Coordinates of C-alpha atoms in Angstrom, one line a residue:
Chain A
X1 CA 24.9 28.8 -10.2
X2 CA 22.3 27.9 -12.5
X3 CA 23.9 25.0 -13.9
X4 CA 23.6 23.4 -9.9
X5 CA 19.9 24.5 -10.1
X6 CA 17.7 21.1 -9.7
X7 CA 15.5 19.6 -12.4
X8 CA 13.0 18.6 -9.7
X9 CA 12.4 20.7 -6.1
X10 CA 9.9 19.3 -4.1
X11 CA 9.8 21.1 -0.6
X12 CA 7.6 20.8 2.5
X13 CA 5.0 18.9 -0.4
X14 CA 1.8 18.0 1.6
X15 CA -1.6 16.0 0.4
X16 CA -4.6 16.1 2.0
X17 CA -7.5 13.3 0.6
X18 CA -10.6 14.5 2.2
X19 CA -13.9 12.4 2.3
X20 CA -16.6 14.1 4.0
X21 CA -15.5 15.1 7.4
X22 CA -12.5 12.7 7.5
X23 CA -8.9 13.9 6.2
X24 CA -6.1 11.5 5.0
X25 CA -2.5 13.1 5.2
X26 CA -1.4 11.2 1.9
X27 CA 2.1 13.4 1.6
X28 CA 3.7 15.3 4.5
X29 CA 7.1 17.1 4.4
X30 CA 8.5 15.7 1.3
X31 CA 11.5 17.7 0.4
X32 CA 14.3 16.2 -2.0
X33 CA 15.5 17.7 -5.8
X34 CA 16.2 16.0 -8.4
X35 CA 19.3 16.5 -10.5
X36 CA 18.9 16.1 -14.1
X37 CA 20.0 12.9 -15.7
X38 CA 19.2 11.2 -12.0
X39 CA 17.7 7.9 -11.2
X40 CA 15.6 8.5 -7.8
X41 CA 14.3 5.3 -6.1
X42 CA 11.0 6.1 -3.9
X43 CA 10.8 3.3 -1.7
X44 CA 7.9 3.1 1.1
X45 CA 5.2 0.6 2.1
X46 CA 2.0 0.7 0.6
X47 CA 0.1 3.8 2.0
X48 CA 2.9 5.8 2.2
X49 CA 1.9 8.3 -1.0
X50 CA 4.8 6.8 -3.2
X51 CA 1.8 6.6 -5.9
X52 CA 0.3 9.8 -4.8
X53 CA 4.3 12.2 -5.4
X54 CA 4.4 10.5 -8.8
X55 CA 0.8 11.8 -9.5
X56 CA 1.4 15.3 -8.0
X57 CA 5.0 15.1 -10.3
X58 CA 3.0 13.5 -13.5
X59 CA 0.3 16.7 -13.2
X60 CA -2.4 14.8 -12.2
X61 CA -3.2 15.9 -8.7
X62 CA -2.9 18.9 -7.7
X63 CA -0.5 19.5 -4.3
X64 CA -2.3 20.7 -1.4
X65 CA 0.6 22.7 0.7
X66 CA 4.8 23.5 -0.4
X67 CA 6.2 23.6 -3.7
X68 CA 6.9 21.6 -6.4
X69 CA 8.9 22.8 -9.0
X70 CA 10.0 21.2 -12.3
X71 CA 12.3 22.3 -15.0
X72 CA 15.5 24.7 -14.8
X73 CA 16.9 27.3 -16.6
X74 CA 19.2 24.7 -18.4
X75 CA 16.7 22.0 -18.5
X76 CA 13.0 23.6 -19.7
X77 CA 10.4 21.3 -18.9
X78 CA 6.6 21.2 -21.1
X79 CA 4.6 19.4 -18.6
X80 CA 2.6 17.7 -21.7
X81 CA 5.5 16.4 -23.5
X82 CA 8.4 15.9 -20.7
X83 CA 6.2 12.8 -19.2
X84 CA 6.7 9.7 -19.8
X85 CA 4.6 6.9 -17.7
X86 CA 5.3 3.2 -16.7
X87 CA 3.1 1.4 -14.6
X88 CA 2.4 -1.7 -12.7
X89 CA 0.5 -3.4 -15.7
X90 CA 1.8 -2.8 -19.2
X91 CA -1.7 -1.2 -19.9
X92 CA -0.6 -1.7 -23.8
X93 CA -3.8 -1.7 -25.9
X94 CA -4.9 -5.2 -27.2
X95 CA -6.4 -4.1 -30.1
X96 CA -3.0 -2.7 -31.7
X97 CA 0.5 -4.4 -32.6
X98 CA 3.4 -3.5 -30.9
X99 CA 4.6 -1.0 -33.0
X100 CA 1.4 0.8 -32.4
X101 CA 1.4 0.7 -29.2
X102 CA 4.4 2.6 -28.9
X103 CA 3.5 5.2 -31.3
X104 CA 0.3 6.3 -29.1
X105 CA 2.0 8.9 -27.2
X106 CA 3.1 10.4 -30.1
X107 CA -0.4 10.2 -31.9
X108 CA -1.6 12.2 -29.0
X109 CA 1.0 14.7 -29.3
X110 CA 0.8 15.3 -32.7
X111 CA 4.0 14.2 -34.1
X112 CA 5.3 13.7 -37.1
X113 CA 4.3 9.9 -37.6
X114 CA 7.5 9.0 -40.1
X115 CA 9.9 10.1 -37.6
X116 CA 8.0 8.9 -34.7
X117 CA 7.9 5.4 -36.3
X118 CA 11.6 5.5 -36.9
X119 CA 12.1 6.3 -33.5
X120 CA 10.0 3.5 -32.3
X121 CA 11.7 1.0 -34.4
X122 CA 15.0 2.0 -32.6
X123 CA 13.5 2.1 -29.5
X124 CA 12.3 -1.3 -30.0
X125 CA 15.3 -3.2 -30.6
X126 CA 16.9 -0.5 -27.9
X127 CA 14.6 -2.5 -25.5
X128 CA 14.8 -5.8 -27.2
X129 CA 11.5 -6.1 -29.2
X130 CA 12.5 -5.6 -32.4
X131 CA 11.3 -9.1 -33.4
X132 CA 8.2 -8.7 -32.4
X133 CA 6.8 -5.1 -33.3
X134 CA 4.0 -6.5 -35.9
X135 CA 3.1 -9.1 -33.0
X136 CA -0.5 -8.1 -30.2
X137 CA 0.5 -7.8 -27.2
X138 CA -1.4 -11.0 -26.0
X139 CA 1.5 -12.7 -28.1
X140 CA 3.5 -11.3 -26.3
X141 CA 5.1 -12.8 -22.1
X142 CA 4.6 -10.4 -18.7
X143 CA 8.4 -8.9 -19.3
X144 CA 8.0 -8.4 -23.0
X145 CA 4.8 -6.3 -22.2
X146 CA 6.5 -4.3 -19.8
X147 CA 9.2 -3.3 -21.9
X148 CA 6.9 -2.6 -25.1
X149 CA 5.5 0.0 -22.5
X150 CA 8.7 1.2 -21.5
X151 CA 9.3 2.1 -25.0
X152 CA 6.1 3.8 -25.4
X153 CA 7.1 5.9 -22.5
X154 CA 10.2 7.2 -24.2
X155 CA 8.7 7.1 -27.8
X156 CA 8.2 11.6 -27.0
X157 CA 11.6 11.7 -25.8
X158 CA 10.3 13.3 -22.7
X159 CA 12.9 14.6 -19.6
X160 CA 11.1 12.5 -17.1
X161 CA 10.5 8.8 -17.0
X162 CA 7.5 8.6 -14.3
X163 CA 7.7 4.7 -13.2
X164 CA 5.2 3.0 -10.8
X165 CA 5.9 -0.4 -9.7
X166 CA 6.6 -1.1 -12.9
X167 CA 7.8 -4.7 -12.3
X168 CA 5.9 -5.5 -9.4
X169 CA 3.6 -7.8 -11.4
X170 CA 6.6 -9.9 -13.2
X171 CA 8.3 -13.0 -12.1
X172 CA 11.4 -13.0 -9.2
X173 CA 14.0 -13.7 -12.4
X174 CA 12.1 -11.6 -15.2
X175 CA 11.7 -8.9 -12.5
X176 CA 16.0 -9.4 -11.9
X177 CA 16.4 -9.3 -15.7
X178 CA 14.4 -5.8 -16.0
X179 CA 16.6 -4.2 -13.3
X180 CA 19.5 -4.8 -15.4
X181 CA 17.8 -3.5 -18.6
X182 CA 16.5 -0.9 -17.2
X183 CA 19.6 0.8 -15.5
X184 CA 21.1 -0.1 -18.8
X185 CA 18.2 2.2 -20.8
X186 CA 19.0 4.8 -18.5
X187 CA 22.4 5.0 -18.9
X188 CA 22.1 5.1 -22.6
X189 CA 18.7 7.5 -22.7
X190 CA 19.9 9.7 -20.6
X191 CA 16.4 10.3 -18.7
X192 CA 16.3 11.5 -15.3
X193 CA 13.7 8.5 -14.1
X194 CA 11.6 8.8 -10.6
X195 CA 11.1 5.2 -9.8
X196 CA 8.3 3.6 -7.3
X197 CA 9.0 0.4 -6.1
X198 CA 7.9 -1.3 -2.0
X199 CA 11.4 -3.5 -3.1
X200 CA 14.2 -2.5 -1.3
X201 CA 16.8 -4.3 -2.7
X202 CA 15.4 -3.0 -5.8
X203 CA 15.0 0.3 -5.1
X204 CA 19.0 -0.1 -4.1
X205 CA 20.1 -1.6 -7.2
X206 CA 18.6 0.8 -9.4
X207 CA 18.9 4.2 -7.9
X208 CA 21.8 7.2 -7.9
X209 CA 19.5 7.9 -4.9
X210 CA 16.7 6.5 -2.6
X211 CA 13.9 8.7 -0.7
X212 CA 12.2 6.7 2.1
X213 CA 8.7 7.3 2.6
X214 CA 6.8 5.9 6.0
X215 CA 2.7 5.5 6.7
X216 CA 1.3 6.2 9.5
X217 CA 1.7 9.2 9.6
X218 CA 2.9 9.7 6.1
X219 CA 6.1 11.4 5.6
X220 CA 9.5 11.6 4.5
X221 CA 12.4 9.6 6.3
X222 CA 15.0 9.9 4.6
X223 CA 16.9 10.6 0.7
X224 CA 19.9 8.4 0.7
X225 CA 22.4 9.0 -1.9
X226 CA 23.5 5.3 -3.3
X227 CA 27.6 5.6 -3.8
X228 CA 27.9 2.3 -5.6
X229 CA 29.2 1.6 -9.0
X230 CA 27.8 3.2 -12.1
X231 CA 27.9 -0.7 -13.6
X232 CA 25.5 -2.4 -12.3
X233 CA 26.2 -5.8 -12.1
X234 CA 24.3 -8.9 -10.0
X235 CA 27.5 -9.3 -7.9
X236 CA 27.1 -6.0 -6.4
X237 CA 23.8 -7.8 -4.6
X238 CA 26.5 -9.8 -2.9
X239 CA 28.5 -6.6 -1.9
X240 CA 28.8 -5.5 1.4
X241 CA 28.0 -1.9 0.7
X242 CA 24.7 -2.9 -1.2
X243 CA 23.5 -4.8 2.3
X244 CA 24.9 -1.9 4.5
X245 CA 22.0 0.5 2.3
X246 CA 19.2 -2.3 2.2
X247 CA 19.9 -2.5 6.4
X248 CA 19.5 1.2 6.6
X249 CA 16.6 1.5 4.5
X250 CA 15.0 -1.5 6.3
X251 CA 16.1 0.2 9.3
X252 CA 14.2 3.5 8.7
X253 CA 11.0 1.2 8.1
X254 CA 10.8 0.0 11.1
X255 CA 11.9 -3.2 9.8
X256 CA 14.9 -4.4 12.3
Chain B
X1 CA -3.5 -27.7 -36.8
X2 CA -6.0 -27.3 -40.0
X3 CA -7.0 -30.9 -39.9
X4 CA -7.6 -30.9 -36.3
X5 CA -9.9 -27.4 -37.3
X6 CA -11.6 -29.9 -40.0
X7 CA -12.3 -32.4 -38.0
X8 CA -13.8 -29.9 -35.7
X9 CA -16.3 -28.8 -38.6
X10 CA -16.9 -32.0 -39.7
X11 CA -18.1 -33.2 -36.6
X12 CA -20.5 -30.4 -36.5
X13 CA -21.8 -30.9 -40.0
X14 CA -22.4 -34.4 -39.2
X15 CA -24.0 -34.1 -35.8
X16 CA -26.7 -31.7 -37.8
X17 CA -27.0 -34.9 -40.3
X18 CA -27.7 -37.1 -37.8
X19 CA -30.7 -34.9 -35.9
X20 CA -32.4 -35.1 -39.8
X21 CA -31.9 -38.5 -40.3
X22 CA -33.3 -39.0 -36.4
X23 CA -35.9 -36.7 -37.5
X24 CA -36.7 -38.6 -40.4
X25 CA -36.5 -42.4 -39.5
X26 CA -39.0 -41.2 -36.6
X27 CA -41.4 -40.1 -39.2
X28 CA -41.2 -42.9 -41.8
X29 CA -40.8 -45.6 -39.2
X30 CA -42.8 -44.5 -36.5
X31 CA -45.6 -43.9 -39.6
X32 CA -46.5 -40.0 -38.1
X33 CA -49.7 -38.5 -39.7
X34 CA -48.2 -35.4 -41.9
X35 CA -50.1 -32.8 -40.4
X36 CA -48.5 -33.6 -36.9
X37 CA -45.0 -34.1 -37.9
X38 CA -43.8 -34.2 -41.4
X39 CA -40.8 -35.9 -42.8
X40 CA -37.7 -33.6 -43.7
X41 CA -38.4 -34.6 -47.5
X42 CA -42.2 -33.2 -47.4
X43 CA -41.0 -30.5 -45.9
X44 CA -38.1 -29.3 -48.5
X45 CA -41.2 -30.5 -51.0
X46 CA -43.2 -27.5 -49.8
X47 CA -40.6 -25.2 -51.5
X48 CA -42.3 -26.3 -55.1
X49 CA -45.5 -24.6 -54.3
X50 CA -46.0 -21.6 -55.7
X51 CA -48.8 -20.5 -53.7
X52 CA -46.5 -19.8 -50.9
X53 CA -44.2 -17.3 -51.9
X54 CA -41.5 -18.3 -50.1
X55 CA -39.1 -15.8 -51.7
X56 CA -41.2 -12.6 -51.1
X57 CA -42.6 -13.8 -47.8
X58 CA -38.9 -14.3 -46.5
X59 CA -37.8 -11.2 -48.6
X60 CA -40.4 -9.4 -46.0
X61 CA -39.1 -10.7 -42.9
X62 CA -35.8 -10.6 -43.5
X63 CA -36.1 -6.8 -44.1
X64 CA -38.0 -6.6 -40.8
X65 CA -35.5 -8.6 -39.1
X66 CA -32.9 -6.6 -40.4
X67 CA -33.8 -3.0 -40.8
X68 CA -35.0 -3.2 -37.4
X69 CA -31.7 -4.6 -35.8
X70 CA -29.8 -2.4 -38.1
X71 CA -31.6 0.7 -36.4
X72 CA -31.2 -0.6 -32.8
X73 CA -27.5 -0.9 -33.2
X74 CA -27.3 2.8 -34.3
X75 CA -29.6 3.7 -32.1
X76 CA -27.7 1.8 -29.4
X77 CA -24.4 2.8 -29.8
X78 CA -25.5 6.8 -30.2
X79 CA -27.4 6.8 -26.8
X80 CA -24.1 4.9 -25.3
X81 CA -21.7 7.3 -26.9
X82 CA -24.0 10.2 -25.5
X83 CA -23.9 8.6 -22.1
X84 CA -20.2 8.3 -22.5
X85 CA -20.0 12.1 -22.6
X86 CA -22.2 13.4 -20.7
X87 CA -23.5 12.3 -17.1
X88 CA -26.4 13.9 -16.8
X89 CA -27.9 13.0 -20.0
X90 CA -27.1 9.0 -18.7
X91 CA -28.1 9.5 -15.2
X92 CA -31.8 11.3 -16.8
X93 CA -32.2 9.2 -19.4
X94 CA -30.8 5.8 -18.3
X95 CA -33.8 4.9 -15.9
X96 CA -36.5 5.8 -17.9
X97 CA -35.0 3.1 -20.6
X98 CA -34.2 0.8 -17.6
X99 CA -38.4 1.3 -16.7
X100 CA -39.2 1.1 -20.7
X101 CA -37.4 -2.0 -20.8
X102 CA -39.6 -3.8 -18.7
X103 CA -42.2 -3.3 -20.9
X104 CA -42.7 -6.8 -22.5
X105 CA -41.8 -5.8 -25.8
X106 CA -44.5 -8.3 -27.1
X107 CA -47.3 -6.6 -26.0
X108 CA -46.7 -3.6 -27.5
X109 CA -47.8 -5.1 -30.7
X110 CA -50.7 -4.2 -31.4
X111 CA -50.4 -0.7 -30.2
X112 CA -47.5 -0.4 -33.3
X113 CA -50.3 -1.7 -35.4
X114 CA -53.1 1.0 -34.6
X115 CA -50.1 3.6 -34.7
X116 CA -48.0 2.9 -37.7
X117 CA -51.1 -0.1 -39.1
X118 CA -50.0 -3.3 -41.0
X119 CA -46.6 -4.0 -42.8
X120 CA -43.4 -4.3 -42.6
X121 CA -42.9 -0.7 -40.3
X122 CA -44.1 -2.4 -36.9
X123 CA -42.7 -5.2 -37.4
X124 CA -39.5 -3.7 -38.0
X125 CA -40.2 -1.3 -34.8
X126 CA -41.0 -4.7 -32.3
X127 CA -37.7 -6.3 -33.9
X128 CA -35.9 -2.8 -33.0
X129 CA -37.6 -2.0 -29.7
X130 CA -36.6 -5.6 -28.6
X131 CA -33.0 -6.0 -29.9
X132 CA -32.0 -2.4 -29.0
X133 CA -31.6 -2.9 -24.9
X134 CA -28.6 -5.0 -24.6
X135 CA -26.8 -3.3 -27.4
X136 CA -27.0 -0.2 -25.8
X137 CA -26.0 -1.9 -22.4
X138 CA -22.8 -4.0 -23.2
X139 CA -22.0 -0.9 -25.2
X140 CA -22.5 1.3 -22.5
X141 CA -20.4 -0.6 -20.5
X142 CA -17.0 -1.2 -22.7
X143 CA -16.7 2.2 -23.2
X144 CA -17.1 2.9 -18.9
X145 CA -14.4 0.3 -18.7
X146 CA -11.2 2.4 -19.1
X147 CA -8.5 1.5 -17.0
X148 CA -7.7 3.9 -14.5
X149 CA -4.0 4.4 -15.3
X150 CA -4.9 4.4 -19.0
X151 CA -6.5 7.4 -18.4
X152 CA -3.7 8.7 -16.1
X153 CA -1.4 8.1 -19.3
X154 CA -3.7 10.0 -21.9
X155 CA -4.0 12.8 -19.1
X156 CA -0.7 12.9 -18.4
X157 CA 0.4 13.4 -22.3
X158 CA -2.8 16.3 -22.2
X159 CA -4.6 14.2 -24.6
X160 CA -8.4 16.2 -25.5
X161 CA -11.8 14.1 -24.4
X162 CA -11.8 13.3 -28.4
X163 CA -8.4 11.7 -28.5
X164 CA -9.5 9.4 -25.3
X165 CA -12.9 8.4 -27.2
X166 CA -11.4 7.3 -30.6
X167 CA -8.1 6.2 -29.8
X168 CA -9.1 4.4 -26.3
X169 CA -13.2 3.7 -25.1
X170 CA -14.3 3.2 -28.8
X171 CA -12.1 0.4 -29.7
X172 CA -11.8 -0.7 -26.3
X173 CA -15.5 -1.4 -26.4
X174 CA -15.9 -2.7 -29.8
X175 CA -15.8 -6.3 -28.4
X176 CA -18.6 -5.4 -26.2
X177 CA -20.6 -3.7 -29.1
X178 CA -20.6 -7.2 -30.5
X179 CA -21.6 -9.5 -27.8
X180 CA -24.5 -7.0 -27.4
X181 CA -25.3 -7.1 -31.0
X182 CA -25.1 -10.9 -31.0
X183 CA -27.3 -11.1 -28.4
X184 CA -29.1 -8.5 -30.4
X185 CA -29.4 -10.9 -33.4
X186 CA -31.0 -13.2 -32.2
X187 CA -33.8 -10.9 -30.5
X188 CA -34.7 -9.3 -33.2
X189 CA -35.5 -12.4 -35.3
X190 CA -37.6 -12.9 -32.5
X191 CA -39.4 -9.7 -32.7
X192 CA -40.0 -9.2 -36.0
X193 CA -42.3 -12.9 -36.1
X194 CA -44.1 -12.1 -33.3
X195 CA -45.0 -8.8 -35.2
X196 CA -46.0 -10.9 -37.7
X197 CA -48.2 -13.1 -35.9
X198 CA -50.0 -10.3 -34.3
X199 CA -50.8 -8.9 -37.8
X200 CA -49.7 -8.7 -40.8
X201 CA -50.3 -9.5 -44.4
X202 CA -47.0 -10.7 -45.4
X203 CA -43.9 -12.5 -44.0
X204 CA -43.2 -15.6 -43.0
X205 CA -45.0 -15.4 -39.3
X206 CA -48.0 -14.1 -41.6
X207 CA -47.7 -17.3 -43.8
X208 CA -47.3 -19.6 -40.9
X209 CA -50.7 -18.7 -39.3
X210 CA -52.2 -19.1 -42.4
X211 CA -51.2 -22.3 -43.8
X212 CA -51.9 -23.4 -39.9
X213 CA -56.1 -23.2 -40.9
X214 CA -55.2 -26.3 -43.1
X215 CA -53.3 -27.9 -41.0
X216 CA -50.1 -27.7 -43.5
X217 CA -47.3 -28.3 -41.1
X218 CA -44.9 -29.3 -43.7
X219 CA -45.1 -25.0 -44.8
X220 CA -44.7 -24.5 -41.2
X221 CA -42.0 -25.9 -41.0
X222 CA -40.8 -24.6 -43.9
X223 CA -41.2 -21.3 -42.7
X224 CA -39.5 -22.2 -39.4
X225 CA -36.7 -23.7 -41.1
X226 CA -36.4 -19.8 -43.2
X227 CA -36.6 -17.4 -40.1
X228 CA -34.3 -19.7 -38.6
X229 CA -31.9 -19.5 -41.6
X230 CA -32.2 -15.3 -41.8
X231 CA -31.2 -15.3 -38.0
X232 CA -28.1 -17.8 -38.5
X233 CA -27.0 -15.4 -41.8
X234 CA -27.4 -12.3 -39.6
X235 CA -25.4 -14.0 -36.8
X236 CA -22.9 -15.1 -39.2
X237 CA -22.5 -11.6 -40.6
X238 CA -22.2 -10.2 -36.5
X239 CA -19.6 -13.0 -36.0
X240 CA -17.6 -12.6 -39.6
X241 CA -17.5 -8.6 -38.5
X242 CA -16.0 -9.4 -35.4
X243 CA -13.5 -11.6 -36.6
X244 CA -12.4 -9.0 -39.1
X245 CA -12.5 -5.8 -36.5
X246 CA -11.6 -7.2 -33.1
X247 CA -8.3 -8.9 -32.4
X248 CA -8.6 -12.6 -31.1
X249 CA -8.2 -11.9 -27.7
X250 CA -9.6 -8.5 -27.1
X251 CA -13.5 -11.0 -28.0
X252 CA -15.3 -11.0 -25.1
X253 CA -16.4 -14.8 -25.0

């Protein structure tokens, strides 16, 4: 029984932004788990609290009504070590090379630099930067960037790859390229990865699962579990199955 | 690559050559009494005479120039560091430096001189007290200017106040500590002769007033062309200090 116990368990989540006299319902009735190892795809227009769950999941905000849970008996999770963040921009820090760029997670954490940097050099080449780990990031194009910070997320080996938007700022064809990478890292990491993305199709491609989130009033729509392939390939874009999900998720936003 | 960089010094180094020979063909040709404008030779001549001192005069200023701008940059970056961590001590103190800032600097002068009397103290405190403002703003301000979601990522690791100073704001606002401090320069070079002018018994400022009396303009300019050389080599330290701590394009231009 505990084996089926999930790594994530949001229910009934709720966030409240109040400003003065005026309240916000950010998050209403978000219930979905998380299995360990899965890739969730949050998908929702802007305003929806997509940014607001990863915050509440990342420990940043605290939840205003229903639980959220994370960790299992077979999968312990340390809220300061289990995160790992990606974000719209790269944020990597101009003032240090690649290399130590990645390794800033694990500065802050404390650990052992030697086997850090090890770690770092694999995780570079893992994501295709081995080349350039002595180079500044300003050397360095949009989808390089990004992927230097996807390193730096892993660099901790945390549980939990926390990722906002984190292509939204990249090129149609980079953007394409880093869906394919990035379902590749996490089929080699491992991670169980909660992804944020106002793509559909993306949100599609990428996930073992898709929660819809609407505005106006926000809430959940829908978790919709995504029964294609585990290889990932561009022709499954061109599947039937793959536009039979991206109708339904357009559908539940109002969209058709 | 490197000869276009040459070509880019050389045109620099010659435009300077040209403004002397200007300078000079206008004097000689133009047949300009001395004592309003003299000739760039008469001027270098003025370095012979021993009754100027050049070397302890400038030896003065220059340690007014910089002791003072050395003590506004520590000054400056303590007070923005301070601010960093604490918001009441910025939201007290800020204003009242905002308010002591309007104070025209100048005419402070010769209160420094009853206070702390002649020499090179004053001097130095008119150099600092003037230099000392927009260090402590631009510095101020890089180390505000975290990104949000940077400080999501160190909060999100549990990363201590400390960790987010050193390994984040502080370098992050190194680039502005240096546009401050370059703006800095050249203030205090400012300050520290207008100190001199107001009273003094040494410096360069001191020597221009008193070579004025007899109309020696060649000193004076002299003396000009010295302040203005201790304020280019305490730029050029500022700017080879940036160049060796802050990557190319972290600079704020």
């Amino acid at each position: 029984m505990t084996m089926n116990e999930p790594f994530i368990h949001l229910t009934k989540v709720r966030k409240v932004y109040r400003k003065k006299d005026a309240e916000f319902v950010a998050l209403s009735d978000v219930t979905f788990d998380v299995a360990a190892g899965e890739f969730v795809s949050l998908v929702g227009p802007s305003g929806c609290g997509k940014t607001t769950l990863l915050k509440i999941l990342a420990g940043l905000l605290p939840h205003d009504g229903g639980e959220v849970r994370l960790g299992s008996a077979a999968h312990s999770f340390d809220p300061s070590r289990d995160i790992g963040m990606v974000f719209q921009q790269p944020l990597l820090l101009k003032w240090r090379r690649v290399m130590e760029n990645v390794l800033l997670p694990a500065e802050i954490l404390g650990l052992p630099l030697r086997e850090s940097r090890e770690r770092a050099r694999e995780l570079l080449s893992m994501v295709g930067l081995a080349e350039v780990s002595d180079k500044y990031p300003y050397e360095l194009s949009g989808g390089m960037q990004q992927r230097a910070a996807i390193a730096r997320a892993l660099i901790h080996d945390p549980k939990l790859i926390l990722m906002d938007e984190p292509f939204g700022a990249l090129d149609a064809l980079t953007r394409e390229k880093m869906n394919l990478e990035l379902r590749n890292i996490w089929q080699t990491s491992g991670k169980t990865i909660v992804f944020v993305t106002h793509g559909i199709s993306e949100a599609v491609f990428l996930g073992t699962r898709v929660v819809v989130l609407t505005s106006g009033p926000a809430r959940m729509a829908d978790d919709i579990p995504i029964a294609l392939p585990d290889k990932r390939t561009l022709e499954i874009k061109t599947s039937r199955e793959f536009g039979d999900y991206n109708r339904r998720v357009y559908r539940l936003l109002g969209m058709e | 690559m490197a000869a276009e960089k040459l070509r880019h010094y050389a045109l620099g180094v010659l435009v300077h050559v040209v403004v002397i020979a200007i300078w000079w063909a206008f004097v000689e040709l133009g047949h300009i009494e001395p004592y309003i404008m003299p000739s760039p030779l008469a001027t270098l001549k003025t370095l012979g005479g021993e009754n100027y001192r050049w070397i302890a005069n400038a030896t003065v200023t220059a340690g007014e120039i910089f002791g003072g701008y050395l003590l506004a940059v520590i000054v400056g970056v303590t007070l923005a560091t301070a601010f960093s961590w604490s918001r009441p001590v910025e939201s007290a103190v800020m204003p009242l430096l905002v308010t002591l800032n309007m104070i025209p600097k100048v005419a402070l002068g010769p209160l420094f001189i009853v206070w702390f009397s002649y020499g090179i103290f004053p001097n130095a405190v008119i150099a600092f007290s003037i230099s000392f403002f927009p260090i402590l703003l631009t510095t101020a301000r890089g180390l505000r200017e975290v990104e949000p979601d940077l400080l999501d990522l160190v909060r999100s690791l549990r990363g201590s106040r400390w960790q987010l100073f050193t390994k984040i704001q502080l370098p992050g606002a190194l680039p502005y500590l240096f546009s401050g401090m370059k703006v800095g320069a050249i203030l205090a070079v400012a300050g520290a002769i207008v100190g001199e002018f107001l009273g003094s018994s040494r410096g360069l400022g001191y020597l221009m007033l008193q070579v004025q009396v007899t109309l020696d303009t060649a000193a004076m300019f002299m003396a000009v062309v010295l302040i203005t050389l201790i304020g280019v080599f305490l730029y050029g330290l500022v700017l080879l200090l940036e160049r060796l701590i802050v990557v190319r394009d972290a600079r704020v231009q």
